[in-house]
PDB file of C-alpha atoms in Angstrom:
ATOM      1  CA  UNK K   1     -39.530  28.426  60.156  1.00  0.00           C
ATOM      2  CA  UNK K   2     -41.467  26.724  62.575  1.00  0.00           C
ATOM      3  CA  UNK K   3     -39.600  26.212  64.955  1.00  0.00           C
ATOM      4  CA  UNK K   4     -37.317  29.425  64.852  1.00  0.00           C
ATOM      5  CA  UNK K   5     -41.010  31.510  64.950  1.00  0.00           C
ATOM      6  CA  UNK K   6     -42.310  29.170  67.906  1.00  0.00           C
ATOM      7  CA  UNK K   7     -38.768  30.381  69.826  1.00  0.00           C
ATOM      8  CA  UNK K   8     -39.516  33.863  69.046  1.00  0.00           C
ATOM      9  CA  UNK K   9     -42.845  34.022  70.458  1.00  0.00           C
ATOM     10  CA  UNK K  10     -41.881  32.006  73.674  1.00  0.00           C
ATOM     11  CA  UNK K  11     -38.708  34.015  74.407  1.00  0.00           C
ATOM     12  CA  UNK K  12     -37.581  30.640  75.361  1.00  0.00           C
ATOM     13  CA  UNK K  13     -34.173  29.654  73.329  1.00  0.00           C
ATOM     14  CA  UNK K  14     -32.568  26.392  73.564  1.00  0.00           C
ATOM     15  CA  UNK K  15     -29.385  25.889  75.590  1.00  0.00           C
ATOM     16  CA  UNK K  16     -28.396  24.190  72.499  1.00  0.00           C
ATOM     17  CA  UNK K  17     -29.623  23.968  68.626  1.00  0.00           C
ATOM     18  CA  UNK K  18     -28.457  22.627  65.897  1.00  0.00           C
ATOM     19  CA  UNK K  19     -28.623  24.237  62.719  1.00  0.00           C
ATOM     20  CA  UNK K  20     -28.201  21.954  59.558  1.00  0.00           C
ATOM     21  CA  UNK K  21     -28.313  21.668  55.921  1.00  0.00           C
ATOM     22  CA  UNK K  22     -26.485  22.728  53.026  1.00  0.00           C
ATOM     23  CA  UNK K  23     -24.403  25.153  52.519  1.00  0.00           C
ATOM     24  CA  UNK K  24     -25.519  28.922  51.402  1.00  0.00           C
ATOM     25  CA  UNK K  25     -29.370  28.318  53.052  1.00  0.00           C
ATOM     26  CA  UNK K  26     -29.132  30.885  56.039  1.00  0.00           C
ATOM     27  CA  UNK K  27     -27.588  28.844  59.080  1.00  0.00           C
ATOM     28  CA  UNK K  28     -24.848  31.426  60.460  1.00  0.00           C
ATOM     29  CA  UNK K  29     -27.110  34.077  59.173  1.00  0.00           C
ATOM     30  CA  UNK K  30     -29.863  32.403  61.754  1.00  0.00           C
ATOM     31  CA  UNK K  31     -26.954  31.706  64.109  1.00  0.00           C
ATOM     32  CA  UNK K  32     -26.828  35.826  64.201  1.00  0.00           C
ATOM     33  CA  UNK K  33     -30.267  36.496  64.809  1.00  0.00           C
ATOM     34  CA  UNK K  34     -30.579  34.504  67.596  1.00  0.00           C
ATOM     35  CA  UNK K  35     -26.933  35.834  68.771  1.00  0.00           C
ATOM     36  CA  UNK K  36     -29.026  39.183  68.749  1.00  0.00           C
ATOM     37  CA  UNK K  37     -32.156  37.695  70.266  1.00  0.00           C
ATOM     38  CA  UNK K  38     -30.111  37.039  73.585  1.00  0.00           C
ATOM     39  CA  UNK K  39     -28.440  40.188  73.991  1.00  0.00           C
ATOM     40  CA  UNK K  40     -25.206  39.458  72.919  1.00  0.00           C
ATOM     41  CA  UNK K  41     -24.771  41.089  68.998  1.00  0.00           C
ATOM     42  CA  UNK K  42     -21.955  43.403  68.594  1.00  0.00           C
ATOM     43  CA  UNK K  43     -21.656  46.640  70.630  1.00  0.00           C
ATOM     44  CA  UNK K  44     -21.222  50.059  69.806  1.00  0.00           C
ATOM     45  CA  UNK K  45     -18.053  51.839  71.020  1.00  0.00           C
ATOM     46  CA  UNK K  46     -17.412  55.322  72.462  1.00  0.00           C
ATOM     47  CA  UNK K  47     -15.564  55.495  68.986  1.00  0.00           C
ATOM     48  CA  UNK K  48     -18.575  55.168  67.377  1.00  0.00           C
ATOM     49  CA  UNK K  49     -17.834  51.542  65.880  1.00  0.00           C
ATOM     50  CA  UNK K  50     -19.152  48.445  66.657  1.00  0.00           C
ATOM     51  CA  UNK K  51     -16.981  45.772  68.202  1.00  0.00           C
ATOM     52  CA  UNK K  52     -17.892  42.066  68.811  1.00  0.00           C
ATOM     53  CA  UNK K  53     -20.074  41.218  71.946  1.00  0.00           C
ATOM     54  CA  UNK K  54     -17.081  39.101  74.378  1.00  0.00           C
ATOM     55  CA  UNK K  55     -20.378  36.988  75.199  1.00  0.00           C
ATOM     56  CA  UNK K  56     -20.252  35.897  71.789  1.00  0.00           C
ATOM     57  CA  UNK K  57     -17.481  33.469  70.941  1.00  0.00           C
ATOM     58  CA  UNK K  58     -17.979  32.023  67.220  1.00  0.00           C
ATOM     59  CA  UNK K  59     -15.405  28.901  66.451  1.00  0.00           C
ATOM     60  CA  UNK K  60     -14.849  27.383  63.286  1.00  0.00           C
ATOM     61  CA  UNK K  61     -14.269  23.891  64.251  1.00  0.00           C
ATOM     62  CA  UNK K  62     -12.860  22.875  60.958  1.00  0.00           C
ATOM     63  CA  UNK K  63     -10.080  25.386  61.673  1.00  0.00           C
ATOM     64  CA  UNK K  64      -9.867  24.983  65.549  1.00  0.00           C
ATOM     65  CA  UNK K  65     -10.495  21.125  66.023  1.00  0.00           C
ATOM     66  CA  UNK K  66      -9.287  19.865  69.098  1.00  0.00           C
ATOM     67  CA  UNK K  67      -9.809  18.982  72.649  1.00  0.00           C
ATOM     68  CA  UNK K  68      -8.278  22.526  74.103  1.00  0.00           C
ATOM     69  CA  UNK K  69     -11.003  24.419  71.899  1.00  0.00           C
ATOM     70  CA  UNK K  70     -13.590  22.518  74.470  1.00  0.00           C
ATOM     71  CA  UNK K  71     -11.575  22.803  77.456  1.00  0.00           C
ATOM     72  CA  UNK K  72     -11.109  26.534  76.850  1.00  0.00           C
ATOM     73  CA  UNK K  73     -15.241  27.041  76.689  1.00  0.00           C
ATOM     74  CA  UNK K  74     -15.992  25.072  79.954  1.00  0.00           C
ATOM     75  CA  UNK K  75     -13.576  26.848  81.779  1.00  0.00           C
ATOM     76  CA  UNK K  76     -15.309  30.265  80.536  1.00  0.00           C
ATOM     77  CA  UNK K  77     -18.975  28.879  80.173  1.00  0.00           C
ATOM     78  CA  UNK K  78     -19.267  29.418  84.309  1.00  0.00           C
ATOM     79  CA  UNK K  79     -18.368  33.223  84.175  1.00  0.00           C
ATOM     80  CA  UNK K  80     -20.967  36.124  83.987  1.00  0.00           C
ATOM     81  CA  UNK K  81     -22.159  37.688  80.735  1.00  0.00           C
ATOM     82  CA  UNK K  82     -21.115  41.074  80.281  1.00  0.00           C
ATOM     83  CA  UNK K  83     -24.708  42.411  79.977  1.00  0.00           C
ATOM     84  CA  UNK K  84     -26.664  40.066  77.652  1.00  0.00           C
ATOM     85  CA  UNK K  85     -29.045  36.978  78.392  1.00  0.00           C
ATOM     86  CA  UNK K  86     -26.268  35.046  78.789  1.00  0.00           C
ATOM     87  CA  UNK K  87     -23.401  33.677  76.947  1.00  0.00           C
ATOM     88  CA  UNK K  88     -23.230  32.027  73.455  1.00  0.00           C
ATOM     89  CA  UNK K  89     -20.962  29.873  71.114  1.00  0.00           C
ATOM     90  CA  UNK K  90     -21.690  29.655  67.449  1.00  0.00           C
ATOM     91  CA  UNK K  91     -19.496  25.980  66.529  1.00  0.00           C
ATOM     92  CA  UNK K  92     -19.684  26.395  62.934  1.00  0.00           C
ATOM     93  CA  UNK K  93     -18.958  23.112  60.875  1.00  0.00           C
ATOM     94  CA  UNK K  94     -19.040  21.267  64.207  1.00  0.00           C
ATOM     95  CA  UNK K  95     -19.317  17.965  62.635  1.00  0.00           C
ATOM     96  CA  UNK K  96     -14.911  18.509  61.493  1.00  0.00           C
ATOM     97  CA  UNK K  97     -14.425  18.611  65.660  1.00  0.00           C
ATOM     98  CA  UNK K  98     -12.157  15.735  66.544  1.00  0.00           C
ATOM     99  CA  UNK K  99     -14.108  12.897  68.229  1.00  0.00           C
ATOM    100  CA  UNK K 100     -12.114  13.992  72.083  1.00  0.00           C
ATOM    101  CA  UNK K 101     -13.434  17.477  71.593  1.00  0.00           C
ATOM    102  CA  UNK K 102     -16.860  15.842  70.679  1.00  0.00           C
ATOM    103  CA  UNK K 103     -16.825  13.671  73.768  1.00  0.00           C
ATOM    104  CA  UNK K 104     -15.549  16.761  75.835  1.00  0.00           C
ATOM    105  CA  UNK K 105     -18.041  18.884  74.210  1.00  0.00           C
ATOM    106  CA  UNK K 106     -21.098  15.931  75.467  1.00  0.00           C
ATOM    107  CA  UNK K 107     -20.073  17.201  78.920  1.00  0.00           C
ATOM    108  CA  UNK K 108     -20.831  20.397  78.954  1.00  0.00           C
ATOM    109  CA  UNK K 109     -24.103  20.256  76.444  1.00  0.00           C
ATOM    110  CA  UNK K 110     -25.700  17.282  79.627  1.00  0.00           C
ATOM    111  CA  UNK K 111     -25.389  20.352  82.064  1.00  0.00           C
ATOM    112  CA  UNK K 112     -25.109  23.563  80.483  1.00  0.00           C
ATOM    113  CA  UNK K 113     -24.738  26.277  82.981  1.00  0.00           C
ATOM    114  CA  UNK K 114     -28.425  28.518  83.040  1.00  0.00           C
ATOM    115  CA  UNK K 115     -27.171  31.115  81.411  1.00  0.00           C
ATOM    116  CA  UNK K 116     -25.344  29.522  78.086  1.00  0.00           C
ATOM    117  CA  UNK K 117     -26.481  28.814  74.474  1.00  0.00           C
ATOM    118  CA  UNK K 118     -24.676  26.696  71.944  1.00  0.00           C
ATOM    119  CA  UNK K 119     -25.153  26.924  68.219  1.00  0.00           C
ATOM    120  CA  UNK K 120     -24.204  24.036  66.338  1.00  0.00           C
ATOM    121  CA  UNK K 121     -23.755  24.756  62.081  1.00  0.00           C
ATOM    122  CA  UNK K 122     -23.070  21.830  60.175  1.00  0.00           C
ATOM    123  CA  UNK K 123     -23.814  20.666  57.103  1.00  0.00           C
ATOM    124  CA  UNK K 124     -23.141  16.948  58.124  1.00  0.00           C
ATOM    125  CA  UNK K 125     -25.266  16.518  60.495  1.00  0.00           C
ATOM    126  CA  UNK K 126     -24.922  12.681  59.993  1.00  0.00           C
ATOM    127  CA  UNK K 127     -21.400  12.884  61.298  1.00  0.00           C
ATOM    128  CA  UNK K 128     -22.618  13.964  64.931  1.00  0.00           C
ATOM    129  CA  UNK K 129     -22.422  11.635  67.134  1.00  0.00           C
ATOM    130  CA  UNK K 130     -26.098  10.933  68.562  1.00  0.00           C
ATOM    131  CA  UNK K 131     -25.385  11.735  71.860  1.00  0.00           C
ATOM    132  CA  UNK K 132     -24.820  15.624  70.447  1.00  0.00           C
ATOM    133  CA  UNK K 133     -27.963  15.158  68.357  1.00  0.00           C
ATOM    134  CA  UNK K 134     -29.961  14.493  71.453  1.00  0.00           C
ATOM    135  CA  UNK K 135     -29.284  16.942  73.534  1.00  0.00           C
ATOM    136  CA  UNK K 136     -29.790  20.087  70.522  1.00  0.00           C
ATOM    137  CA  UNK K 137     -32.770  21.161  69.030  1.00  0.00           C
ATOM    138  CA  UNK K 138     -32.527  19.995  65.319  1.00  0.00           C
ATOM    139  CA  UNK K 139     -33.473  22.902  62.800  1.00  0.00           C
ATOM    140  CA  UNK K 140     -32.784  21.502  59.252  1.00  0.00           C
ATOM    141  CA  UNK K 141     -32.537  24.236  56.702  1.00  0.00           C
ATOM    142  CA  UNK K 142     -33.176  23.425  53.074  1.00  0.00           C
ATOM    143  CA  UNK K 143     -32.488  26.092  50.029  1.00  0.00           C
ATOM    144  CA  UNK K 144     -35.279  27.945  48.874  1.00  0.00           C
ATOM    145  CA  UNK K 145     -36.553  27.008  45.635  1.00  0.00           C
ATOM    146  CA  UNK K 146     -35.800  29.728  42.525  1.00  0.00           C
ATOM    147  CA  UNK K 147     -39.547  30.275  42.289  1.00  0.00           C
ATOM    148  CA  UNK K 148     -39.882  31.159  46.009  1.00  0.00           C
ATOM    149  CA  UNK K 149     -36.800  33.165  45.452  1.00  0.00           C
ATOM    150  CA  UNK K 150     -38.335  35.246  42.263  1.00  0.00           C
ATOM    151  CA  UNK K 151     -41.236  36.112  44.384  1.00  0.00           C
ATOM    152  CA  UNK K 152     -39.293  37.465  47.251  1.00  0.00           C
ATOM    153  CA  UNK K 153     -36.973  39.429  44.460  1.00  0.00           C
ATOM    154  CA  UNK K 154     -39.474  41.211  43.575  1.00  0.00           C
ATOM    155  CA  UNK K 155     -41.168  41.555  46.832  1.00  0.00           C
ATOM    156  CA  UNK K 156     -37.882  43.875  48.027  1.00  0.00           C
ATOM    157  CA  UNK K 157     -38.126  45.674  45.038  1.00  0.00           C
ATOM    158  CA  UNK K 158     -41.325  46.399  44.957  1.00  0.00           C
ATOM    159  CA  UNK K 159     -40.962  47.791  48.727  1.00  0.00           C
ATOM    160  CA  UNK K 160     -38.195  49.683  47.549  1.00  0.00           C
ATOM    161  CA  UNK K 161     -39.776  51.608  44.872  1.00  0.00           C
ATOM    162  CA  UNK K 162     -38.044  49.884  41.944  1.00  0.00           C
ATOM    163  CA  UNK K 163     -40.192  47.250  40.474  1.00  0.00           C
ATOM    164  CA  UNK K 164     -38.392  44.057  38.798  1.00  0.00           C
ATOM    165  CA  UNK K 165     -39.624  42.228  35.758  1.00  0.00           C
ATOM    166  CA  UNK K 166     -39.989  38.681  36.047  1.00  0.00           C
ATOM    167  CA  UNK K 167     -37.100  38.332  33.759  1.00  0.00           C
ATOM    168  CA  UNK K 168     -34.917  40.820  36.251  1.00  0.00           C
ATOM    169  CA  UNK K 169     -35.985  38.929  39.260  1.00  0.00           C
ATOM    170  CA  UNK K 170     -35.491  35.115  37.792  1.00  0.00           C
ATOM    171  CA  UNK K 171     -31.975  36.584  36.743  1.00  0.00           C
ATOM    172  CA  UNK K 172     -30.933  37.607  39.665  1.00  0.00           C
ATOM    173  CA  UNK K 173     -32.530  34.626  42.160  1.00  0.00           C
TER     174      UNK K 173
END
């Protein structure tokens, strides 16, 4: 929370973080916000529905693993946005990439161009090589304890005009 709160008040993001920590704590959700932060969440079309920002490219590298993933974002990562901050990548379970799209990856994350953010998710983070680790900003995301949770249940409903008893709120946290 730190961190994330320090890069809000700066207006200065990263040109790359790493988001890790199990699975279900908030790391794409994150991933979003700061998608949104930079100008680059989805846009609204003259049909009236929204359609996803092309400066916003999210991979799942568990599904797309290989050296041709990388090679396709360097040969993009030079062009213009299209009216946001810049241009991002969201590489979600990162740490499945094979080890020539890591070491192709390294390349680009040593010199990214000014106006490009990567977003690692993973919740290996052991499995990156520390050559990635280096060059992100590390945000490790833990779950939020049931407790914490109960509070914030009841929080939202309270707000909302439908108060929870404790036994409503545990339930559903």
């Amino acid at each position: 929370v730190k961190v994330l709160t320090a890069f809000h008040k700066a207006s200065k993001i990263p040109h790359a973080i790493c988001l890790h920590g199990p699975s279900g704590v908030g790391k794409t959700t994150i991933a979003y916000i700061v998608r949104d932060k930079l100008g680059c969440g989805p846009i609204l079309g003259v049909d009236g529905k929204y359609r996803q920002n092309p400066d916003f490219q999210e991979i799942n590298c568990a599904d797309t693993r290989g050296i041709d993933t990388v090679r396709d974002i360097q040969s993009r990562a030079g062009m213009s946005s299209l009216g946001g901050k810049g241009r991002v990548w969201l590489l979600d379970e990162i740490h499945a990439f094979s080890r020539d799209a890591i070491t192709a990856l390294l390349v680009i994350l040593e010199r990214p161009p000014k106006r490009v953010y990567f977003i690692l998710a993973t919740t290996e983070p052991d499995k990156l090589p520390e050559t990635i680790r280096s060059r992100c900003t590390m945000v490790k995301f833990n779950p939020v304890s049931e407790a914490n949770l109960t509070r914030l249940v009841k929080e939202v409903a309270e707000k909302e005009g439908k108060p929870a008893s404790d036994k409503l709120a545990r339930h559903i946290a």
